[in-house]
PDB file of C-alpha atoms in Angstrom:
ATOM      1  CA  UNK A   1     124.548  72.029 137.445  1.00 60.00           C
ATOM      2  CA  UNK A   2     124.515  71.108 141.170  1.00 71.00           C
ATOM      3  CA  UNK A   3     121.563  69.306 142.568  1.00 78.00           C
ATOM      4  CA  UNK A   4     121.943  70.382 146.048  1.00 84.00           C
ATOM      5  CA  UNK A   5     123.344  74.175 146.005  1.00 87.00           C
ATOM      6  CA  UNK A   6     124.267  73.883 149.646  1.00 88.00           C
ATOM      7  CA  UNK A   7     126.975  72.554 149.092  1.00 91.00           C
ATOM      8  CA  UNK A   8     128.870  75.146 147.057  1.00 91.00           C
ATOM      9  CA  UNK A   9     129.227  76.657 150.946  1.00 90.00           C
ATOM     10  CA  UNK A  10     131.691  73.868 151.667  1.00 91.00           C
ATOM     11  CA  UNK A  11     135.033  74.913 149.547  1.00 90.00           C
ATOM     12  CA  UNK A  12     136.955  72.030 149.700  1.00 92.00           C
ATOM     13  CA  UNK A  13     135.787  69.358 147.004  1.00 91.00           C
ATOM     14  CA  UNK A  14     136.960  65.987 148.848  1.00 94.00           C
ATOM     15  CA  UNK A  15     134.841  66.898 151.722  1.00 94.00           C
ATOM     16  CA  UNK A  16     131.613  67.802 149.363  1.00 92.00           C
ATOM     17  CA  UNK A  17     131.864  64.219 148.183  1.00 92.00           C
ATOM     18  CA  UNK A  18     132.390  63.170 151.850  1.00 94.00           C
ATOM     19  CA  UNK A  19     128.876  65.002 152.790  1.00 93.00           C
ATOM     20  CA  UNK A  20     126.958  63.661 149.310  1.00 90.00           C
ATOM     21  CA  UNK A  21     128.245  60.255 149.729  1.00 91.00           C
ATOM     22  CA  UNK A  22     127.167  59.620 153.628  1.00 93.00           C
ATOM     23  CA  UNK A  23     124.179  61.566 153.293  1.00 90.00           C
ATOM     24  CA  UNK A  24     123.689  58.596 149.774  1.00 84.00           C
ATOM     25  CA  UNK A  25     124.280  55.896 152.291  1.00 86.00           C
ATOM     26  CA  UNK A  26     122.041  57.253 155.666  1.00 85.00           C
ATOM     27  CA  UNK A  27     119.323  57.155 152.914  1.00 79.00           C
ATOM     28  CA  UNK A  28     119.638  53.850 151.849  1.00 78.00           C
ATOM     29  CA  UNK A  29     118.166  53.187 154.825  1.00 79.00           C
ATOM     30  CA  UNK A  30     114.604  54.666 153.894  1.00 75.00           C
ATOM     31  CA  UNK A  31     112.262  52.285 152.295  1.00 78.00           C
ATOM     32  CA  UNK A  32     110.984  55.593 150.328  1.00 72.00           C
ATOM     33  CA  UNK A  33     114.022  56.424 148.751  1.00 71.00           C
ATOM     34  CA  UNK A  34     114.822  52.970 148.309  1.00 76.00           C
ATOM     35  CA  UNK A  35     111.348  52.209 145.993  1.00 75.00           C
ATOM     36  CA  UNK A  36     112.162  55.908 144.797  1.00 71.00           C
ATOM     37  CA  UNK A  37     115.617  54.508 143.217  1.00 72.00           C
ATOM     38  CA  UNK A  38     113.935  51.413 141.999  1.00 76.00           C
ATOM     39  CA  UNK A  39     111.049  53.041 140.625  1.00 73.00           C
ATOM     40  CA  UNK A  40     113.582  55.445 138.571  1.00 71.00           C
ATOM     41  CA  UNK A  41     115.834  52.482 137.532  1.00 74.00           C
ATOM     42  CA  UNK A  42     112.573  50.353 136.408  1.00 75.00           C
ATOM     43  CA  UNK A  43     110.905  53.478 134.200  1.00 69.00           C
ATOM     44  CA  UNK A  44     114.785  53.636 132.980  1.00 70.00           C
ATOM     45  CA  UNK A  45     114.863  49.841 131.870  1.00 74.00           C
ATOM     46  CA  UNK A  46     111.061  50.210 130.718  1.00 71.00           C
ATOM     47  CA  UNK A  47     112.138  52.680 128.213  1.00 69.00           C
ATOM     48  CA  UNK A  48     115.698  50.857 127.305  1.00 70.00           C
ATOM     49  CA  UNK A  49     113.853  47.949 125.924  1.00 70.00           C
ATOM     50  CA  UNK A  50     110.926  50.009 124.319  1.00 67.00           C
ATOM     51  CA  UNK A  51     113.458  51.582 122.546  1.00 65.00           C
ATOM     52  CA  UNK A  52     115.324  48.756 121.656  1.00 64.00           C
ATOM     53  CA  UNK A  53     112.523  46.961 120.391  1.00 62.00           C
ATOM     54  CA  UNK A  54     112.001  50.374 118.343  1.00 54.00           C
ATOM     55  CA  UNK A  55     115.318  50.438 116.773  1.00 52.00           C
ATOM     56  CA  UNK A  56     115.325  46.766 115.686  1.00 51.00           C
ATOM     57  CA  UNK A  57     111.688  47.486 113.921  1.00 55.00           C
ATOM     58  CA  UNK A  58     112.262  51.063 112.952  1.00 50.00           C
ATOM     59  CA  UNK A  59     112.962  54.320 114.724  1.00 49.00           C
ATOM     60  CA  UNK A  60     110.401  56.713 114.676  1.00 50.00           C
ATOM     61  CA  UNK A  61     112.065  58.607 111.733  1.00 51.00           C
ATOM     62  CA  UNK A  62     109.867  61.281 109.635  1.00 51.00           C
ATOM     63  CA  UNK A  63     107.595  62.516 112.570  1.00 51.00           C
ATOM     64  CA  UNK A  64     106.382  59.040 113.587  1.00 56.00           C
ATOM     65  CA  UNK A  65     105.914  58.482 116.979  1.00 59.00           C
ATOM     66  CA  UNK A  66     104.834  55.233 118.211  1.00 66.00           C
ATOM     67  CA  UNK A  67     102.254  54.817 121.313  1.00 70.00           C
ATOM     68  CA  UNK A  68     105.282  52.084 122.681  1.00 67.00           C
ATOM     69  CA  UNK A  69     107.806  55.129 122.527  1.00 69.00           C
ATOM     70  CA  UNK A  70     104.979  57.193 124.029  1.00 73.00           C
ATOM     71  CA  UNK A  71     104.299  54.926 127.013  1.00 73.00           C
ATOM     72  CA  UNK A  72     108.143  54.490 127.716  1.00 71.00           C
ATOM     73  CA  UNK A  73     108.463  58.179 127.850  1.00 74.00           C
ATOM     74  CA  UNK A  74     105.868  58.918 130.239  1.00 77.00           C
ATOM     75  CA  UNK A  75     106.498  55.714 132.002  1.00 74.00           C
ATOM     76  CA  UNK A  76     110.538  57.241 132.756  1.00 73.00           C
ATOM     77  CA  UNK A  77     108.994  60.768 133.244  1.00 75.00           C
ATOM     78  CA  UNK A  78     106.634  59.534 136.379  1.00 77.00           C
ATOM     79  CA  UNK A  79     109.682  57.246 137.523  1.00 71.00           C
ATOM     80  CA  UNK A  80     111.571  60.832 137.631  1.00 70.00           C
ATOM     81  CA  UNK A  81     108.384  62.530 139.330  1.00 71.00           C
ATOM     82  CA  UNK A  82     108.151  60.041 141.842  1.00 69.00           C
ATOM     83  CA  UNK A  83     112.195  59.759 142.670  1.00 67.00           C
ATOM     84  CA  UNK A  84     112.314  63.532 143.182  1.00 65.00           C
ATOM     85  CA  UNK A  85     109.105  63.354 145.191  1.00 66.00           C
ATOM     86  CA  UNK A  86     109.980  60.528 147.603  1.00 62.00           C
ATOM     87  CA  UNK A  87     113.715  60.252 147.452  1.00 63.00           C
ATOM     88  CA  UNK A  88     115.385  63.951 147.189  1.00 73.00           C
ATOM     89  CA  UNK A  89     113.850  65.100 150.000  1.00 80.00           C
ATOM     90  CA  UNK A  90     115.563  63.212 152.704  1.00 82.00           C
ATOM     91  CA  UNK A  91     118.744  62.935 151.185  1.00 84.00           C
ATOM     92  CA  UNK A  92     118.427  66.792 151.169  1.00 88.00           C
ATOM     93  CA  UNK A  93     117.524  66.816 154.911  1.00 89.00           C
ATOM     94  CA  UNK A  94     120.881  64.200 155.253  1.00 91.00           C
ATOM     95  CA  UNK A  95     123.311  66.620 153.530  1.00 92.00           C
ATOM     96  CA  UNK A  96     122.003  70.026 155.521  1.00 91.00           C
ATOM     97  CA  UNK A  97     121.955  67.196 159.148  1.00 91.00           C
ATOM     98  CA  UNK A  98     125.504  66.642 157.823  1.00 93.00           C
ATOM     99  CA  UNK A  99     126.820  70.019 157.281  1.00 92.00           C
ATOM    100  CA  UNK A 100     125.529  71.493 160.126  1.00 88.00           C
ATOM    101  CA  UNK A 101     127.188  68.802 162.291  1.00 88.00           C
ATOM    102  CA  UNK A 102     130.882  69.515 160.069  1.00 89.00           C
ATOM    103  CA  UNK A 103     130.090  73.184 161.086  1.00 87.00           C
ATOM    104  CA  UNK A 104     128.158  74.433 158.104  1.00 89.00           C
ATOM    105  CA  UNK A 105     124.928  76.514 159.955  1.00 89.00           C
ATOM    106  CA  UNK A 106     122.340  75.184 157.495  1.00 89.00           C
ATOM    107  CA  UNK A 107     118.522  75.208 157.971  1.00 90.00           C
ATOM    108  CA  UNK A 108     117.382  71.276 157.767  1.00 88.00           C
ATOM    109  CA  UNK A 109     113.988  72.204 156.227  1.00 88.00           C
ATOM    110  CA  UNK A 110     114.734  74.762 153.491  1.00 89.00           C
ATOM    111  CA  UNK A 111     119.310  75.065 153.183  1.00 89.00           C
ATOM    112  CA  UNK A 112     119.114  78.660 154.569  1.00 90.00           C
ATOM    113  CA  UNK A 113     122.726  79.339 155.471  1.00 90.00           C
ATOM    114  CA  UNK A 114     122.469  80.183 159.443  1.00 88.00           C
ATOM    115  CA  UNK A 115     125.806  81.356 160.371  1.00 86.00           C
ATOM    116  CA  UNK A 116     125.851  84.247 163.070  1.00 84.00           C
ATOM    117  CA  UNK A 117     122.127  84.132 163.197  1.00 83.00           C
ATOM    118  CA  UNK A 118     120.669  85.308 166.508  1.00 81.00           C
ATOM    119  CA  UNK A 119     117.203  83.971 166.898  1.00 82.00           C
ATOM    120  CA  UNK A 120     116.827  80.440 167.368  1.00 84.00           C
ATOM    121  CA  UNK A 121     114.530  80.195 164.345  1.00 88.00           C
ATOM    122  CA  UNK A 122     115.576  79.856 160.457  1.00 89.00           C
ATOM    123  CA  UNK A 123     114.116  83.787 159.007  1.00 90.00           C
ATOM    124  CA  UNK A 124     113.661  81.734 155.486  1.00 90.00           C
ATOM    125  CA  UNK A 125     111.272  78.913 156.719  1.00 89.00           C
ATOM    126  CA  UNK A 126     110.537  79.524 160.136  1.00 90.00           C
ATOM    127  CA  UNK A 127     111.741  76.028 161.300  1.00 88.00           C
ATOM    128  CA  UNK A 128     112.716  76.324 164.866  1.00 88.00           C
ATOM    129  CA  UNK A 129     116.403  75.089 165.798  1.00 78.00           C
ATOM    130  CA  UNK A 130     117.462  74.382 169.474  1.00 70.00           C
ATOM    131  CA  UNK A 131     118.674  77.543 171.283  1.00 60.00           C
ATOM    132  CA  UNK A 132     122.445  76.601 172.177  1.00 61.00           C
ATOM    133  CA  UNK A 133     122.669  75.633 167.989  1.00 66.00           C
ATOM    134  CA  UNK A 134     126.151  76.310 167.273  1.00 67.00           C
ATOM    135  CA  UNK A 135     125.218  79.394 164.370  1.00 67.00           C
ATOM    136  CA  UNK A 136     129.175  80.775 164.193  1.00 68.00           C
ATOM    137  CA  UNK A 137     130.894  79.208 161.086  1.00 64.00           C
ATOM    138  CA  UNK A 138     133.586  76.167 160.531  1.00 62.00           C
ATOM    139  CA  UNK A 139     136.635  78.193 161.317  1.00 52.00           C
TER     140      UNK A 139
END
């Protein structure tokens, strides 16, 4: 499963990692989705040692469930929440920025593909786009 389908446009797989790896790195940049990655890696850890601790006492076998299992799961699923939230978003704005300046016509706000569009305005979202935007395809 791809995470950002906009890629899939680009066919050549060296330069797909070229665009997910610089878009990675512009991002680092962004105190968001750097507490976004920390939060994630923190609710990860949080639920490592819950469950080691669980494992060296005993694993919820037979339909037990303890509350420290409990709180490390929802403790990993808000981590999640709040990475997508705060961090996916700009590194999807990065890799459509980046595409559209290798010569992949791609809306910044929503991925529409814009190749050979007319109107200076994305028909998906609505997001505006300067008027001499290069819309014709990477040739």
């Amino acid at each position: 499963m791809n995470p950002y389908p906009e890629l899939d446009r680009v066919p050549d797989a060296k330069e797909r990692r070229a665009i997910r790896r610089k878009a990675f790195r512009s991002c680092l940049k962004s105190p968001r989705v750097v507490a976004s990655i920390l939060a994630f890696s923190f609710g990860g850890s949080l639920l490592m040692v819950f469950l080691q601790g669980q494992l060296s006492e005993s694993l919820p076998v037979g339909g037990r469930v303890t509350s420290k299992f409990i709180a490390a799961f929802v403790a990993v699923w808000i981590a999640q929440r709040v990475f997508l939230r705060l961090g996916d978003g700009p590194i999807r704005r990065a890799i459509r920025q980046i595409m559209t300046e290798r010569g992949y016509p791609t809306c910044v706000q929503c991925g529409y593909n814009l190749t050979g569009l007319e109107s200076p305005r994305c028909p998906e979202c609505g997001q505006p786009f300067a008027p001499g935007f290069n819309t014709n395809p990477k040739n």
